[in-house]
Amino acid sequence: QEQVVESGGGLVKPGGSLRLSCVASGFTFGDFYMSWIRQAPGKGLEWISYISGGGDKMIYADSVKGRFTISRDNAKNSLFLQMNSLRADDTAVYYCARCFWGCSGDRCWGWFDPWGQGTRATVSS
Amino acid sequence: SYELTQSPSVSVSPGQTASIPCSGYNLGDKYVSWYQQKPGQSPVLVIYQDNKRPSGIPERFSASNSGITATLIISVTQALDEADYYCQAWDRSTVVFGGGTKLTVL
């Protein structure tokens, strides 16, 4: 069964750091892009970052650029998100998801499946 | 930055067809995916590449994408379809989600 499981969330003070982890199973991890997507309490989904299968391409949303770093360890089927300089508006459930990505000419696609159960990060003093 | 717009809520009677729109500039030129999220649960992919259903998703779920609007269609809507639905597209190396539509079955 293909699945991803996140961990590492918790309560942190503004300006602090957290490192989220995601372990994948049931598929060849290194063959796929992976992504982090978050959901603030009562709000919608917000994509924040993805990384290529080989780890050589990382893209970030403007809201986290310069503060968050995505990485992966294909030998351990693991995805990470290092979150620094955390702010109250980073409070959210963080989901890890496998990304199916590709392009045909100028038209690119990408969808997310499966998603993990999420890990909650709360930034509060 | 690119934006996808969804109506906050849609209501439908059981057994009827629900249509959930998602709009964006030249959206028909992009591939759209749709996700279902029930309260307290993680999102689930229900449509990818405009109109393809993953295995395990009922045939009642279909979708279209043309012009500036993509539409998720749920035929013979059931109470268990009550959920939030999000559209998603890819724009110049970044990912965009719509704000979500709460589907109420009443």
CSV table of C-alpha atoms in Angstrom, one decimal:
chain,number,residue,atom,x,y,z
A,1,GLN,CA,0.0,0.0,0.0
A,2,GLU,CA,1.4,3.4,-1.0
A,3,GLN,CA,1.5,5.7,1.9
A,4,VAL,CA,3.4,8.6,3.5
A,5,VAL,CA,3.6,9.4,7.2
A,6,GLU,CA,4.6,12.7,8.7
A,7,SER,CA,6.1,13.5,12.1
A,8,GLY,CA,7.9,16.3,13.9
A,9,GLY,CA,5.2,18.8,14.5
A,10,GLY,CA,4.8,20.6,17.8
A,11,LEU,CA,4.6,23.9,19.7
A,12,VAL,CA,7.3,26.4,19.1
A,13,LYS,CA,7.8,30.1,19.9
A,14,PRO,CA,7.9,32.8,17.2
A,15,GLY,CA,11.3,32.9,15.7
A,16,GLY,CA,12.0,29.3,16.5
A,17,SER,CA,12.6,26.3,14.3
A,18,LEU,CA,11.0,22.9,13.6
A,19,ARG,CA,12.1,20.0,11.4
A,20,LEU,CA,9.3,17.9,9.9
A,21,SER,CA,9.8,14.4,8.5
A,22,CYS,CA,7.9,12.2,6.2
A,23,VAL,CA,8.5,8.5,5.6
A,24,ALA,CA,7.2,6.9,2.4
A,25,SER,CA,6.4,3.3,1.7
A,26,GLY,CA,4.9,1.1,-1.0
A,27,PHE,CA,6.5,2.9,-3.9
A,28,THR,CA,9.9,3.7,-5.3
A,29,PHE,CA,10.5,6.9,-3.5
A,30,GLY,CA,13.4,8.3,-5.6
A,31,ASP,CA,11.3,8.1,-8.7
A,32,PHE,CA,8.9,10.8,-7.6
A,33,TYR,CA,8.8,14.5,-6.8
A,34,MET,CA,7.6,15.1,-3.3
A,35,SER,CA,5.8,18.1,-1.8
A,36,TRP,CA,4.8,19.8,1.4
A,37,ILE,CA,1.3,21.4,1.6
A,38,ARG,CA,-0.2,23.1,4.6
A,39,GLN,CA,-3.6,24.0,6.0
A,40,ALA,CA,-4.0,26.7,8.6
A,41,PRO,CA,-6.9,26.2,11.1
A,42,GLY,CA,-10.2,26.6,9.3
A,43,LYS,CA,-8.5,27.6,6.0
A,44,GLY,CA,-7.8,26.1,2.7
A,45,LEU,CA,-4.8,24.2,1.3
A,46,GLU,CA,-1.6,26.1,0.6
A,47,TRP,CA,1.3,24.5,-1.4
A,48,ILE,CA,4.6,25.5,0.1
A,49,SER,CA,7.4,23.5,-1.6
A,50,TYR,CA,8.4,20.5,-3.8
A,51,ILE,CA,11.6,18.7,-4.5
A,52,SER,CA,12.6,16.6,-7.5
A,53,GLY,CA,13.2,12.9,-7.3
A,54,GLY,CA,17.0,13.3,-7.3
A,55,GLY,CA,16.8,16.3,-4.9
A,56,ASP,CA,18.4,18.7,-7.4
A,57,LYS,CA,15.4,20.9,-7.9
A,58,MET,CA,13.6,22.6,-5.1
A,59,ILE,CA,10.8,25.2,-5.5
A,60,TYR,CA,9.2,27.3,-2.7
A,61,ALA,CA,6.1,29.4,-2.3
A,62,ASP,CA,6.9,33.1,-1.7
A,63,SER,CA,5.4,32.8,1.8
A,64,VAL,CA,8.2,30.5,3.0
A,65,LYS,CA,11.1,31.3,0.6
A,66,GLY,CA,14.3,32.0,2.6
A,67,ARG,CA,12.9,30.5,5.8
A,68,PHE,CA,12.0,26.9,4.9
A,69,THR,CA,14.2,24.3,3.3
A,70,ILE,CA,13.0,21.0,1.7
A,71,SER,CA,15.3,18.0,1.4
A,72,ARG,CA,15.2,14.3,1.0
A,73,ASP,CA,17.1,11.1,1.7
A,74,ASN,CA,16.2,8.6,-0.9
A,75,ALA,CA,18.2,5.8,0.9
A,76,LYS,CA,15.8,6.2,3.8
A,77,ASN,CA,12.6,7.0,1.8
A,78,SER,CA,12.4,10.2,3.7
A,79,LEU,CA,11.4,13.8,3.0
A,80,PHE,CA,12.1,16.7,5.3
A,81,LEU,CA,11.1,20.3,5.9
A,82,GLN,CA,13.3,22.5,8.0
A,83,MET,CA,11.3,25.5,9.1
A,84,ASN,CA,13.2,28.5,10.6
A,85,SER,CA,12.2,32.0,11.7
A,86,LEU,CA,8.7,30.7,12.4
A,87,ARG,CA,5.8,33.1,12.6
A,88,ALA,CA,2.3,32.8,14.0
A,89,ASP,CA,0.9,32.6,10.5
A,90,ASP,CA,2.9,29.4,9.9
A,91,THR,CA,0.6,27.6,12.3
A,92,ALA,CA,-1.0,24.8,10.3
A,93,VAL,CA,-1.3,21.1,9.7
A,94,TYR,CA,1.5,20.2,7.3
A,95,TYR,CA,0.9,17.5,4.8
A,96,CYS,CA,3.5,15.5,2.9
A,97,ALA,CA,2.4,14.2,-0.5
A,98,ARG,CA,3.8,12.4,-3.5
A,99,CYS,CA,3.7,14.5,-6.6
A,100,PHE,CA,3.1,13.3,-10.1
A,101,TRP,CA,4.7,15.9,-12.3
A,102,GLY,CA,5.4,16.2,-16.0
A,103,CYS,CA,5.3,18.6,-19.0
A,104,SER,CA,4.2,18.2,-22.6
A,105,GLY,CA,5.6,21.2,-24.4
A,106,ASP,CA,4.6,24.3,-22.5
A,107,ARG,CA,1.8,22.6,-20.7
A,108,CYS,CA,2.8,21.1,-17.3
A,109,TRP,CA,0.8,19.1,-14.8
A,110,GLY,CA,1.2,17.9,-11.3
A,111,TRP,CA,-1.1,16.3,-8.8
A,112,PHE,CA,-0.7,14.9,-5.3
A,113,ASP,CA,-1.4,11.4,-4.2
A,114,PRO,CA,-1.3,10.0,-1.6
A,115,TRP,CA,-1.3,12.5,1.2
A,116,GLY,CA,-0.2,11.8,4.7
A,117,GLN,CA,-2.3,12.3,7.8
A,118,GLY,CA,-0.6,15.5,8.5
A,119,THR,CA,1.5,16.9,11.4
A,120,ARG,CA,0.5,20.0,13.3
A,121,ALA,CA,2.8,22.9,13.9
A,122,THR,CA,1.7,25.6,16.3
A,123,VAL,CA,3.7,28.8,16.6
A,124,SER,CA,2.8,30.7,19.7
A,125,SER,CA,4.4,32.5,22.6
B,1,SER,CA,0.6,35.4,-9.1
B,2,TYR,CA,-1.9,33.0,-10.5
B,3,GLU,CA,-5.2,32.6,-8.7
B,4,LEU,CA,-8.0,30.0,-8.8
B,5,THR,CA,-11.4,31.1,-7.6
B,6,GLN,CA,-14.0,28.8,-6.1
B,7,SER,CA,-17.4,29.5,-4.7
B,8,PRO,CA,-17.4,29.1,-0.9
B,9,SER,CA,-20.4,26.8,-0.8
B,10,VAL,CA,-22.6,24.7,-3.0
B,11,SER,CA,-25.8,22.8,-1.9
B,12,VAL,CA,-27.4,19.8,-3.6
B,13,SER,CA,-30.2,17.4,-2.8
B,14,PRO,CA,-29.5,13.7,-2.5
B,15,GLY,CA,-29.6,12.0,-5.9
B,16,GLN,CA,-29.1,15.2,-7.8
B,17,THR,CA,-26.1,16.4,-9.7
B,18,ALA,CA,-23.6,18.8,-8.0
B,19,SER,CA,-21.5,21.1,-10.1
B,20,ILE,CA,-18.5,22.8,-8.4
B,21,PRO,CA,-16.8,25.5,-10.5
B,22,CYS,CA,-13.2,26.7,-10.4
B,23,SER,CA,-12.1,29.7,-12.4
B,24,GLY,CA,-8.7,31.2,-13.4
B,25,TYR,CA,-7.1,33.1,-16.3
B,26,ASN,CA,-6.9,30.7,-19.3
B,27,LEU,CA,-7.4,27.8,-17.0
B,28,GLY,CA,-8.3,25.7,-20.0
B,29,ASP,CA,-4.7,25.8,-21.0
B,30,LYS,CA,-3.6,24.2,-17.8
B,31,TYR,CA,-4.3,20.7,-16.3
B,32,VAL,CA,-6.6,20.7,-13.3
B,33,SER,CA,-6.8,18.3,-10.4
B,34,TRP,CA,-9.5,18.0,-7.7
B,35,TYR,CA,-9.3,16.9,-4.1
B,36,GLN,CA,-12.0,15.9,-1.6
B,37,GLN,CA,-11.5,16.6,2.1
B,38,LYS,CA,-13.9,15.5,4.7
B,39,PRO,CA,-13.8,17.0,8.2
B,40,GLY,CA,-10.8,15.9,10.2
B,41,GLN,CA,-9.3,13.9,7.3
B,42,SER,CA,-6.6,14.4,4.8
B,43,PRO,CA,-7.3,15.5,1.2
B,44,VAL,CA,-8.0,12.7,-1.3
B,45,LEU,CA,-7.4,13.0,-5.0
B,46,VAL,CA,-10.6,12.5,-7.0
B,47,ILE,CA,-9.7,13.9,-10.5
B,48,TYR,CA,-6.3,14.5,-12.2
B,49,GLN,CA,-5.3,15.9,-15.6
B,50,ASP,CA,-8.7,17.6,-16.0
B,51,ASN,CA,-10.9,14.5,-16.2
B,52,LYS,CA,-9.2,11.3,-15.1
B,53,ARG,CA,-10.3,9.3,-12.1
B,54,PRO,CA,-7.8,7.5,-9.9
B,55,SER,CA,-8.6,3.9,-9.1
B,56,GLY,CA,-11.1,3.6,-6.3
B,57,ILE,CA,-12.9,6.9,-7.1
B,58,PRO,CA,-16.6,6.2,-8.1
B,59,GLU,CA,-17.7,6.9,-11.7
B,60,ARG,CA,-20.1,9.4,-10.2
B,61,PHE,CA,-17.1,11.8,-10.1
B,62,SER,CA,-16.3,13.5,-13.4
B,63,ALA,CA,-14.9,16.9,-14.5
B,64,SER,CA,-14.3,19.2,-17.4
B,65,ASN,CA,-12.0,22.1,-18.1
B,66,SER,CA,-12.4,24.7,-20.8
B,67,GLY,CA,-11.8,28.4,-21.3
B,68,ILE,CA,-11.6,30.0,-17.8
B,69,THR,CA,-13.6,27.4,-15.9
B,70,ALA,CA,-13.0,23.9,-14.7
B,71,THR,CA,-15.9,22.1,-13.2
B,72,LEU,CA,-16.2,19.0,-10.9
B,73,ILE,CA,-19.4,17.1,-11.4
B,74,ILE,CA,-20.8,14.7,-8.9
B,75,SER,CA,-23.8,12.8,-10.3
B,76,VAL,CA,-26.3,11.0,-8.1
B,77,THR,CA,-24.9,12.9,-5.1
B,78,GLN,CA,-24.9,11.0,-1.8
B,79,ALA,CA,-24.7,12.1,1.8
B,80,LEU,CA,-21.1,10.7,2.0
B,81,ASP,CA,-20.1,13.2,-0.7
B,82,GLU,CA,-20.5,16.1,1.7
B,83,ALA,CA,-17.0,17.6,2.0
B,84,ASP,CA,-14.7,20.4,1.0
B,85,TYR,CA,-13.5,20.2,-2.6
B,86,TYR,CA,-10.3,22.0,-3.9
B,87,CYS,CA,-9.2,22.5,-7.4
B,88,GLN,CA,-5.5,22.7,-8.1
B,89,ALA,CA,-3.3,23.7,-11.1
B,90,TRP,CA,0.3,24.2,-12.0
B,91,ASP,CA,1.5,27.6,-13.0
B,92,ARG,CA,5.1,28.4,-14.1
B,93,SER,CA,6.8,25.9,-11.7
B,94,THR,CA,4.5,26.6,-8.8
B,95,VAL,CA,1.4,25.0,-7.5
B,96,VAL,CA,-1.9,26.8,-7.0
B,97,PHE,CA,-5.0,25.7,-5.0
B,98,GLY,CA,-8.4,27.2,-5.2
B,99,GLY,CA,-9.9,28.4,-1.9
B,100,GLY,CA,-12.2,25.4,-1.6
B,101,THR,CA,-15.9,24.8,-1.9
B,102,LYS,CA,-18.0,23.3,0.9
B,103,LEU,CA,-20.5,20.9,-0.6
B,104,THR,CA,-23.6,20.4,1.5
B,105,VAL,CA,-26.0,17.6,0.7
B,106,LEU,CA,-29.4,18.3,2.1
